[in-house]
């Protein structure tokens, strides 16, 4: 029972997914809102269970293992136990508006969404290569289906591309896992870490090759250059709420496992510097390529695809910024976690505004956002605020996030990376604020007002308040991030 | 290269043919031939598993890959490319792919040959100078009994790896739901 207690929040999500599928078979079949409500109840229960773990202090210590050491429930895990259900809760609220368009497919939609969430939480809690692989696959398979969920040509293309590229990257990742097993003789992460600490020089190259192969698989999830090819097409083709989830949840899951794997397991001094340089290079590439390509986009979902690549580059700056001495992972991992939090609120807020607008005007073209200030003042304000936060200007969450990440990079003596980051911030300001300018300072082609639904307004309000609150008072959440990051202190 | 045992002879036979068949997969001009070469590679890999005393893995390899997957590949080819199945399979990226492939092979060969690999599982009866590290995989239970590898896998699946094992069934469920959903067609076709 103690074992089950540790993964209780995950089990709740899985149960909710199953319940949604079963409920769909029972009469009355007309009311699909019930399914969303089951999902929301699951999210709340899961969060409550996590809170209970936290209060009882059963989870939270770095040695709190379950299931023969395959599952670890430390502060880092608990951080993501809270984050992933929260994201899903938001996405479910945002999907209610979409429900009309997918009449009899709601059950599959919500069940897959809940299964992804459970998989992501399990990924954050995994302490064994085999569990990492299975949790990653659970997410991926569901996401392939959700990307192709609309079954029109664009959505199917998105699903297929995602599947093919995803399968390839996972194959490379498995090769890396096989190398790690061959080197250490164990699939358990602590064993691998121990084997790496005592590894001879002759094994260093193989450990680095394994790290590179793992970075391919995780990099695909994070959508970083050069594993980003799928992002724009999938973001454009997938249903908008799914895009919102992919841009936030899938990315956060990728970074969770990257931190666990590289900081927690492959963090020995002998190779840490080398993979940090690899990540620094990928960060520079991601930021630059993402921002430059975003400049030319005319479809807002596609633009967010490229923007999310650039943002992942910002996260990666944090991952690469390991300090040269003393507590080398604590500053950088807390910066990354804080960035994930800030980005979650910001991007979800932006996507809800986009969802509300594009559902009404039936278009994803940026040109159609012209004069939105006159048609939907509140929506335009929310979107503008979130775009400002994505750019990284005060008084928003994005500002602090960038500040902390760049600060971590400076402490790690990666000045060149910070310079590239700052230049990229300027580039991104051009297209982020370009949308704001078009919404506020041009005349609309059509005058008809745009009204969001209640559920969307609610989730938008929470997300925007979150961005503002973090922007004005970053302290408490930074504390949370720092507490979660203590796991990597050595 | 010195040959020390029959196991090595068998290994090199299997390995050479398997690699040749793998090259056949890539270079065959006909997709059906590629698929057949793939079956050869997969089944010979099962032979290598036998040499490594991983009987269970070898059996699974034959059943799943030699049987299931290859038939699936054949069906996919049959259903999707009925008319143009005999077309050339090369794309415009061929030169790049060759360079990239050779680069990766070089790096991997160098890395694998220079690394001191750890002996993962306690091995009994292994010839000392064998390049093929033939292992007799015998794991001990807590009570000190000896288990074959099939027993050991079963034991581990339901103890250490209980969570991944159970979650694997969820992956299957999700895949099933997704496959049915995507293959179902439009609403009006369903009553």
XYZ file of C-alpha atoms in Angstrom:
681
model
C 0.000 0.000 0.000
C 2.857 2.361 0.729
C 4.079 1.770 -2.771
C 0.687 2.542 -4.250
C 0.430 5.626 -2.072
C 3.522 7.075 -3.752
C 2.041 6.802 -7.225
C -1.509 7.541 -6.073
C -1.785 10.794 -8.043
C -0.783 8.910 -11.194
C -3.258 6.120 -10.534
C -6.041 8.678 -10.110
C -5.341 10.012 -13.599
C -5.350 6.509 -15.091
C -8.567 5.642 -13.277
C -10.184 8.832 -14.544
C -9.125 7.915 -18.087
C -10.705 4.474 -17.746
C -13.822 5.909 -16.148
C -14.279 8.334 -19.031
C -14.132 5.469 -21.534
C -16.632 3.394 -19.563
C -19.018 6.289 -18.899
C -19.194 6.938 -22.619
C -20.872 3.541 -23.048
C -23.566 4.222 -20.479
C -26.739 6.140 -21.240
C -27.471 8.994 -21.527
C -24.974 9.285 -24.315
C -25.866 12.826 -25.241
C -24.247 14.613 -22.332
C -20.556 14.860 -23.035
C -19.907 17.511 -20.404
C -19.958 14.743 -17.789
C -16.808 13.296 -19.313
C -14.984 16.597 -18.976
C -16.225 16.879 -15.410
C -14.887 13.415 -14.581
C -11.568 14.534 -15.976
C -11.594 17.694 -13.874
C -12.512 15.740 -10.732
C -9.603 13.421 -11.487
C -7.276 16.403 -11.796
C -8.432 17.856 -8.474
C -8.215 14.513 -6.647
C -4.772 13.938 -8.049
C -3.600 17.350 -6.873
C -5.143 16.743 -3.439
C -3.357 13.403 -3.158
C -0.091 15.097 -4.026
C -0.817 17.745 -1.397
C -1.449 14.952 1.093
C 1.883 13.357 0.200
C 3.529 16.692 0.765
C 1.818 17.365 4.091
C 2.385 13.880 5.487
C 5.971 14.238 4.319
C 5.918 10.706 3.003
C 7.056 11.808 -0.389
C 9.639 14.499 -0.712
C 12.842 13.012 0.610
C 15.432 12.107 -2.020
C 15.439 8.535 -0.813
C 11.710 7.987 -0.965
C 11.642 5.054 -3.347
C 8.802 2.756 -4.247
C 8.382 -0.456 -6.227
C 11.875 -1.814 -5.691
C 13.435 1.516 -6.542
C 11.863 1.980 -9.962
C 9.808 4.927 -8.720
C 11.198 7.888 -6.825
C 9.009 10.455 -5.109
C 11.227 13.377 -4.165
C 10.492 17.093 -4.263
C 11.276 17.185 -7.953
C 8.639 14.527 -8.620
C 6.088 16.294 -6.447
C 6.672 19.507 -8.403
C 5.597 17.736 -11.580
C 2.846 15.814 -9.756
C 1.307 19.262 -9.280
C 2.233 20.751 -12.630
C 0.935 18.127 -15.066
C -2.598 17.746 -13.631
C -2.819 21.541 -13.462
C -1.963 21.825 -17.156
C -4.481 19.126 -18.004
C -7.153 20.836 -15.939
C -6.590 24.003 -17.934
C -6.634 22.153 -21.233
C -9.869 20.335 -20.338
C -11.505 23.677 -19.532
C -10.206 25.028 -22.815
C -11.523 22.001 -24.684
C -15.126 22.444 -23.550
C -15.574 25.009 -26.269
C -14.211 22.513 -28.750
C -16.630 19.829 -27.641
C -19.311 20.864 -30.098
C -16.973 20.168 -32.985
C -16.226 16.632 -31.923
C -19.693 15.434 -31.090
C -19.201 11.717 -30.422
C -15.447 11.617 -29.987
C -15.204 13.383 -26.641
C -14.604 10.196 -24.649
C -11.527 9.164 -26.620
C -10.245 12.715 -26.490
C -10.462 13.113 -22.719
C -9.306 9.563 -22.002
C -6.174 10.075 -24.089
C -5.528 13.444 -22.486
C -5.762 11.929 -18.998
C -3.569 8.991 -19.990
C -0.914 11.415 -21.275
C -1.014 13.249 -17.973
C -0.585 10.053 -15.994
C 2.298 9.086 -18.268
C 3.979 12.466 -17.834
C 3.681 12.258 -14.037
C 5.086 8.745 -14.058
C 7.938 9.940 -16.257
C 8.857 12.578 -13.686
C 8.770 9.887 -11.007
C 10.730 7.234 -12.865
C 14.018 6.082 -11.529
C 14.656 3.301 -14.010
C 15.364 3.242 -17.744
C 12.580 0.774 -18.433
C 9.981 2.865 -16.654
C 11.254 5.987 -18.433
C 10.788 4.286 -21.782
C 7.311 2.968 -21.025
C 6.088 6.266 -19.546
C 7.490 8.139 -22.524
C 5.767 5.767 -24.935
C 2.458 6.050 -23.108
C 2.597 9.785 -23.658
C 3.859 9.607 -27.210
C 1.308 7.108 -28.487
C -1.557 9.144 -27.047
C -0.113 12.333 -28.467
C 0.222 10.859 -31.961
C -3.470 10.023 -31.891
C -4.481 13.399 -30.480
C -2.425 15.232 -33.122
C -4.371 13.422 -35.823
C -7.624 13.748 -33.946
C -9.493 15.985 -36.401
C -8.938 13.458 -39.201
C -8.841 16.144 -41.860
C -5.839 16.216 -44.164
C -3.779 18.680 -42.082
C -4.462 16.912 -38.829
C -3.703 13.496 -40.311
C -0.463 14.836 -41.744
C 0.388 16.164 -38.286
C -0.352 12.808 -36.666
C 1.637 10.818 -39.202
C 4.670 13.114 -39.144
C 4.653 13.105 -35.370
C 4.460 9.304 -35.323
C 7.263 8.688 -37.829
C 9.716 11.211 -36.411
C 8.770 10.246 -32.863
C 9.376 6.556 -33.496
C 12.774 7.328 -35.023
C 13.890 9.491 -32.144
C 12.699 6.931 -29.610
C 14.711 4.246 -31.416
C 17.867 6.355 -31.073
C 17.047 6.973 -27.427
C 16.666 3.229 -26.829
C 20.109 2.725 -28.315
C 21.455 5.148 -25.753
C 19.664 3.261 -22.987
C 21.140 -0.002 -24.244
C 24.601 1.550 -24.105
C 24.013 2.700 -20.545
C 22.903 -0.788 -19.571
C 25.929 -2.282 -21.261
C 28.213 0.106 -19.405
C 26.699 -0.147 -15.965
C 25.005 -3.520 -15.939
C 21.820 -2.072 -14.526
C 18.768 -0.150 -15.641
C 18.320 1.636 -12.332
C 19.375 5.275 -12.494
C 21.247 5.283 -9.145
C 23.266 2.240 -10.281
C 24.129 3.990 -13.528
C 25.170 7.119 -11.646
C 27.374 4.996 -9.373
C 28.895 3.142 -12.311
C 29.635 6.451 -14.039
C 31.415 7.830 -10.971
C 33.782 4.882 -10.958
C 34.019 4.583 -14.735
C 37.443 4.379 -16.310
C 38.588 6.817 -18.970
C 38.041 4.140 -21.579
C 34.312 4.270 -20.921
C 33.898 8.017 -21.103
C 33.293 8.088 -24.846
C 30.605 5.442 -24.590
C 28.857 7.330 -21.784
C 28.938 10.458 -23.912
C 27.532 8.577 -26.904
C 24.735 7.311 -24.681
C 24.105 10.848 -23.442
C 23.900 12.061 -27.032
C 21.462 9.327 -28.015
C 19.286 10.085 -24.998
C 19.351 13.769 -25.907
C 17.857 12.837 -29.286
C 14.840 11.184 -27.690
C 14.338 13.817 -25.018
C 15.112 16.621 -27.472
C 12.298 15.426 -29.677
C 9.907 15.777 -26.759
C 11.271 19.219 -25.943
C 11.138 20.253 -29.633
C 14.658 21.642 -29.779
C 16.835 22.074 -32.861
C 17.799 19.757 -34.578
C 14.862 17.586 -33.473
C 12.194 20.209 -34.042
C 11.023 19.342 -37.579
C 7.673 18.070 -36.410
C 6.702 21.015 -34.240
C 5.297 23.569 -36.724
C 3.296 21.054 -38.750
C 1.946 19.256 -35.711
C 1.121 22.514 -33.921
C -0.751 23.742 -36.961
C -2.602 20.527 -37.740
C -3.535 19.340 -34.255
C -6.712 20.564 -32.550
C -5.864 23.843 -30.790
C -6.314 22.536 -27.193
C -3.985 19.651 -28.057
C -1.481 22.142 -29.455
C -1.725 24.011 -26.168
C -1.016 20.781 -24.288
C 1.874 19.792 -26.545
C 3.502 23.202 -26.291
C 3.411 23.108 -22.503
C 2.872 19.609 -21.099
C 4.923 17.578 -23.528
C 7.739 20.093 -23.335
C 7.696 20.136 -19.528
C 7.791 16.324 -19.501
C 10.796 16.377 -21.808
C 12.621 18.786 -19.536
C 11.639 16.853 -16.414
C 13.248 13.687 -17.685
C 16.214 15.569 -19.126
C 16.965 17.109 -15.742
C 16.486 13.785 -13.957
C 18.655 11.916 -16.427
C 21.456 14.401 -16.990
C 21.609 16.190 -13.638
C 20.612 13.256 -11.486
C 22.258 10.364 -13.295
C 24.851 11.506 -15.809
C 25.984 14.424 -13.670
C 29.444 13.127 -12.797
C 32.166 15.700 -13.350
C 33.970 13.579 -15.927
C 31.334 14.070 -18.627
C 29.054 16.856 -17.337
C 31.041 19.601 -19.026
C 30.850 17.871 -22.398
C 27.093 17.356 -22.464
C 26.571 20.841 -21.068
C 28.398 22.189 -24.113
C 26.229 20.027 -26.354
C 23.100 21.476 -24.747
C 24.513 25.000 -24.974
C 24.992 24.538 -28.708
C 21.468 23.145 -29.101
C 20.118 26.054 -27.060
C 21.797 28.611 -29.298
C 20.540 26.817 -32.416
C 17.006 26.452 -31.059
C 16.674 30.077 -30.053
C 18.077 31.373 -33.316
C 16.309 29.015 -35.709
C 12.996 29.223 -33.852
C 12.943 33.005 -33.783
C 14.183 33.591 -37.313
C 11.685 31.152 -38.816
C 8.873 32.540 -36.685
C 9.398 35.924 -38.316
C 7.977 34.717 -41.613
C 4.854 32.981 -40.339
C 1.330 34.030 -41.246
C -0.527 31.326 -39.313
C -0.677 31.963 -35.586
C -0.544 28.300 -34.530
C 2.477 27.778 -36.765
C 4.061 30.881 -35.331
C 3.608 29.442 -31.861
C 5.202 26.236 -33.114
C 8.377 28.132 -33.957
C 8.083 30.331 -30.889
C 7.899 27.218 -28.700
C 11.121 25.967 -30.306
C 12.773 29.252 -29.419
C 11.384 29.096 -25.878
C 12.694 25.550 -25.506
C 16.053 27.042 -26.436
C 15.680 29.392 -23.483
C 14.936 26.437 -21.180
C 17.989 24.694 -22.562
C 20.196 27.665 -21.701
C 19.250 26.803 -18.136
C 19.962 23.099 -18.624
C 23.374 23.855 -20.090
C 24.254 26.376 -17.404
C 25.806 24.058 -14.859
C 28.121 25.912 -12.547
C 31.787 25.003 -12.669
C 32.033 24.513 -8.929
C 29.950 24.051 -5.795
C 26.287 22.980 -6.079
C 26.674 22.894 -9.792
C 23.110 21.897 -10.595
C 21.023 23.760 -8.036
C 20.947 27.248 -9.549
C 20.392 26.060 -13.086
C 17.740 23.457 -12.299
C 15.732 25.870 -10.179
C 15.951 28.408 -13.030
C 14.685 25.814 -15.504
C 11.841 24.749 -13.221
C 10.848 28.363 -12.645
C 10.942 28.984 -16.385
C 8.704 25.957 -16.942
C 6.179 27.354 -14.461
C 6.197 30.833 -15.957
C 6.035 29.516 -19.504
C 3.157 27.193 -18.614
C 0.969 30.041 -17.400
C 1.974 32.339 -20.232
C 1.609 29.950 -23.113
C -1.659 28.505 -21.818
C -3.058 32.020 -21.460
C -1.995 32.865 -24.989
C -3.441 29.641 -26.381
C -6.775 30.133 -24.640
C -7.034 33.606 -26.137
C -6.167 32.179 -29.562
C -8.664 29.371 -29.031
C -11.414 31.814 -28.108
C -10.665 34.061 -31.058
C -10.120 31.434 -33.734
C -13.177 29.440 -32.687
C -15.265 32.510 -33.413
C -13.581 33.931 -36.483
C -12.813 30.443 -37.881
C -9.333 31.383 -38.939
C -5.785 30.949 -37.688
C -4.326 33.644 -39.916
C -2.504 36.426 -38.137
C -3.914 38.916 -40.645
C -7.405 38.169 -39.313
C -6.316 39.275 -35.835
C -6.120 42.841 -37.086
C -8.126 45.258 -35.001
C -9.042 42.577 -32.457
C -8.915 45.324 -29.822
C -12.172 46.730 -31.225
C -13.879 43.355 -31.558
C -12.830 41.727 -28.288
C -10.972 44.145 -26.011
C -10.484 41.693 -23.162
C -9.210 38.857 -25.350
C -6.843 41.209 -27.128
C -5.534 42.446 -23.773
C -4.973 38.910 -22.484
C -3.201 37.824 -25.646
C -1.091 40.990 -25.689
C -0.138 40.502 -22.034
C 0.892 36.902 -22.630
C 2.887 37.894 -25.705
C 4.702 40.515 -23.643
C 5.475 37.798 -21.113
C 6.746 35.481 -23.851
C 9.010 38.272 -25.042
C 10.318 38.585 -21.500
C 9.442 42.149 -20.549
C 8.488 43.258 -17.026
C 6.117 43.149 -15.169
C 5.392 39.610 -16.306
C 6.444 36.096 -15.359
C 8.462 35.770 -18.545
C 10.785 38.581 -17.482
C 11.845 36.863 -14.253
C 12.114 33.510 -15.974
C 14.547 34.867 -18.543
C 16.422 36.792 -15.877
C 16.980 33.683 -13.756
C 17.966 31.500 -16.678
C 20.422 34.036 -18.040
C 21.743 34.625 -14.535
C 22.410 30.898 -14.229
C 24.223 30.974 -17.577
C 26.370 33.914 -16.448
C 27.315 32.060 -13.290
C 28.372 29.153 -15.468
C 30.615 31.492 -17.485
C 28.567 31.066 -20.633
C 28.560 34.700 -21.635
C 28.324 33.939 -25.353
C 25.106 32.025 -24.766
C 23.593 34.936 -22.853
C 24.549 37.318 -25.648
C 22.827 35.068 -28.192
C 19.850 34.829 -25.859
C 19.513 38.581 -25.534
C 19.815 39.131 -29.286
C 17.132 36.491 -29.771
C 14.887 38.219 -27.268
C 15.054 41.294 -29.464
C 14.215 39.267 -32.574
C 11.306 37.598 -30.826
C 10.020 40.980 -29.684
C 9.599 41.896 -33.336
C 7.066 39.185 -34.119
C 5.436 38.883 -30.683
C 4.835 42.605 -30.493
C 3.962 42.653 -34.204
C 0.819 40.697 -33.335
C 0.095 43.138 -30.511
C 0.526 46.086 -32.873
C -1.774 44.512 -35.442
C -4.424 43.858 -32.791
C -4.360 47.339 -31.320
C -3.351 49.761 -34.040
C -4.983 48.507 -37.225
C -8.627 48.534 -38.223
C -10.614 45.311 -38.266
C -11.951 44.019 -41.580
C -15.103 42.850 -39.881
C -16.665 44.674 -36.965
C -18.579 41.788 -35.367
C -17.609 41.322 -31.704
C -15.906 38.129 -30.501
C -17.181 36.590 -27.240
C -15.362 33.845 -25.324
C -17.282 31.151 -23.436
C -17.424 31.048 -19.649
C -15.029 28.103 -19.230
C -12.476 29.686 -21.530
C -12.762 33.053 -19.790
C -12.258 31.348 -16.443
C -9.122 29.461 -17.491
C -7.828 32.541 -19.279
C -8.356 34.657 -16.182
C -6.482 32.171 -13.991
C -3.594 31.895 -16.441
C -3.286 35.653 -16.893
C -3.493 36.326 -13.164
C -0.812 33.691 -12.746
C 1.458 35.477 -15.206
C 0.849 38.794 -13.471
C 1.234 37.357 -9.970
C 4.525 35.668 -10.809
C 5.608 38.861 -12.523
C 4.930 41.025 -9.468
C 5.866 38.516 -6.758
C 8.234 35.883 -8.135
C 9.465 34.962 -4.646
C 7.085 32.194 -3.565
C 7.250 30.250 -6.814
C 10.993 30.663 -6.964
C 11.086 29.083 -3.508
C 9.039 26.190 -4.819
C 11.377 25.748 -7.760
C 14.410 25.930 -5.501
C 12.962 23.354 -3.142
C 12.322 20.994 -6.041
C 15.859 21.606 -7.294
C 17.471 20.575 -3.997
C 17.223 17.027 -5.320
C 20.197 17.720 -7.538
C 22.359 19.255 -4.826
C 25.382 17.171 -4.060
C 41.381 -13.600 -35.867
C 41.473 -16.874 -34.005
C 38.527 -19.171 -33.708
C 38.285 -20.904 -30.353
C 34.968 -22.662 -30.240
C 32.037 -23.811 -32.304
C 29.987 -21.078 -30.718
C 32.257 -18.533 -32.337
C 31.930 -20.212 -35.712
C 28.173 -20.082 -35.408
C 28.294 -16.490 -34.212
C 30.360 -15.260 -37.145
C 28.129 -17.124 -39.589
C 25.011 -15.569 -38.081
C 26.569 -12.132 -37.799
C 27.891 -11.962 -41.353
C 24.639 -13.124 -42.892
C 22.597 -10.855 -40.629
C 24.638 -7.796 -41.569
C 24.507 -8.764 -45.250
C 20.736 -9.087 -45.044
C 20.537 -5.732 -43.259
C 22.453 -4.186 -46.155
C 20.002 -5.945 -48.447
C 17.129 -4.171 -46.683
C 18.706 -0.849 -47.527
C 19.920 -1.549 -51.039
C 17.144 -3.741 -52.440
C 15.328 -1.935 -55.233
C 12.064 -3.683 -54.532
C 10.215 -3.009 -51.300
C 9.059 -6.658 -51.058
C 12.659 -7.829 -51.226
C 13.558 -5.304 -48.537
C 10.851 -6.708 -46.300
C 12.080 -10.271 -46.845
C 15.666 -9.272 -46.084
C 14.381 -7.683 -42.900
C 12.832 -10.989 -41.833
C 16.179 -12.735 -42.408
C 18.014 -10.176 -40.256
C 15.481 -10.396 -37.469
C 15.493 -14.184 -37.314
C 19.293 -14.380 -37.396
C 19.363 -11.920 -34.520
C 17.277 -14.452 -32.636
C 20.083 -16.916 -33.319
C 22.591 -14.540 -31.729
C 20.340 -14.363 -28.663
C 20.486 -18.153 -28.401
C 24.278 -17.961 -28.391
C 24.023 -15.477 -25.542
C 21.897 -17.996 -23.645
C 18.921 -15.677 -23.799
C 16.531 -18.375 -24.911
C 13.413 -16.507 -23.899
C 14.434 -13.355 -25.750
C 15.252 -15.407 -28.814
C 11.854 -17.083 -28.742
C 10.111 -13.728 -28.386
C 12.226 -12.340 -31.222
C 11.112 -15.141 -33.540
C 7.472 -14.935 -32.491
C 7.091 -11.160 -32.472
C 9.519 -9.985 -35.141
C 9.936 -13.057 -37.312
C 6.219 -13.708 -37.173
C 4.045 -10.764 -36.249
C 6.003 -7.743 -37.365
C 7.145 -9.144 -40.688
C 3.610 -10.186 -41.597
C 2.451 -6.723 -40.594
C 5.095 -5.175 -42.848
C 3.952 -7.386 -45.725
C 0.330 -6.426 -45.173
C 1.218 -2.749 -45.029
C 3.124 -3.019 -48.313
C 0.288 -4.982 -49.884
C -2.432 -2.587 -48.814
C -0.757 0.752 -49.337
C 1.384 0.300 -52.436
C -0.497 -2.063 -54.670
C 0.293 -0.310 -57.947
C 3.636 1.327 -57.416
C 5.142 -1.314 -55.138
C 7.859 -1.967 -57.722
C 9.055 1.614 -57.999
C 12.555 2.691 -56.985
C 12.900 3.467 -53.314
C 15.703 6.039 -53.396
C 14.992 9.609 -52.468
C 16.842 12.828 -53.197
C 18.525 12.595 -49.795
C 20.453 9.441 -50.719
C 23.947 11.024 -50.863
C 23.419 12.817 -47.553
C 22.022 9.662 -46.012
C 25.053 7.652 -47.140
C 27.483 10.165 -45.670
C 25.528 10.442 -42.427
C 25.174 6.663 -42.178
C 28.883 6.061 -42.708
C 29.758 8.759 -40.180
C 27.509 7.193 -37.562
C 28.884 3.708 -38.259
C 32.457 4.984 -37.887
C 31.717 6.712 -34.605
C 29.831 3.721 -33.210
C 32.471 1.178 -34.269
C 35.262 3.274 -32.785
C 33.292 3.851 -29.615
C 32.236 0.230 -29.174
C 35.640 -1.253 -29.932
C 37.528 1.082 -27.619
C 35.231 0.918 -24.639
C 35.829 -1.460 -21.764
C 32.430 -3.039 -21.404
C 31.203 -4.159 -18.068
C 30.176 -7.714 -17.462
C 26.550 -7.142 -16.628
C 25.418 -10.415 -15.170
C 27.538 -12.925 -13.270
C 28.606 -15.362 -15.927
C 29.529 -18.970 -15.430
C 31.303 -21.205 -17.921
C 32.500 -18.363 -20.090
C 35.662 -19.087 -22.099
C 38.225 -16.561 -20.988
C 39.554 -15.393 -24.310
C 36.293 -15.479 -26.233
C 35.407 -12.309 -28.156
C 31.844 -13.513 -28.062
C 31.109 -13.404 -24.417
C 28.970 -16.465 -24.209
C 27.183 -16.380 -20.910
C 25.297 -18.918 -18.971
C 22.785 -16.653 -17.405
C 21.892 -18.133 -14.083
C 20.287 -15.825 -11.583
C 19.808 -16.724 -7.983
C 16.583 -16.152 -6.108
C 16.568 -14.823 -2.581
C 16.411 -18.373 -1.294
C 19.498 -19.305 -3.259
C 17.804 -21.384 -5.927
C 19.074 -21.171 -9.475
C 16.792 -19.898 -12.189
C 16.911 -20.090 -15.955
C 16.671 -16.823 -17.846
C 12.981 -17.361 -18.538
C 12.316 -17.773 -14.832
C 14.478 -14.763 -14.097
C 12.595 -12.548 -16.545
C 9.269 -13.653 -15.138
C 10.523 -13.058 -11.626
C 11.798 -9.574 -12.437
C 8.713 -8.583 -14.395
C 6.441 -9.141 -11.456
C 8.723 -7.798 -8.750
C 11.187 -5.081 -9.751
C 9.451 -4.057 -12.932
C 5.853 -4.356 -11.800
C 5.046 -0.721 -12.624
C 6.480 -0.689 -16.153
C 4.826 -4.043 -16.778
C 1.407 -2.760 -15.777
C 1.848 0.535 -17.572
C 2.747 -1.393 -20.731
C -0.816 -2.682 -20.739
C -1.996 0.935 -20.575
C 0.162 1.757 -23.586
C -1.562 -1.067 -25.437
C -4.971 0.193 -24.337
C -4.188 3.700 -25.528
C -2.856 2.386 -28.832
C -5.983 0.291 -29.272
C -8.306 3.206 -28.542
C -6.319 5.388 -30.917
C -6.230 2.802 -33.695
C -9.954 2.145 -33.482
C -10.676 5.852 -33.355
C -8.507 6.729 -36.340
C -9.614 3.756 -38.430
C -13.296 4.149 -37.650
C -14.031 6.594 -40.452
C -16.555 9.378 -40.330
C -19.539 9.508 -38.027
C -22.186 8.722 -40.616
C -20.541 5.384 -41.366
C -21.101 4.351 -37.786
C -24.617 3.616 -36.705
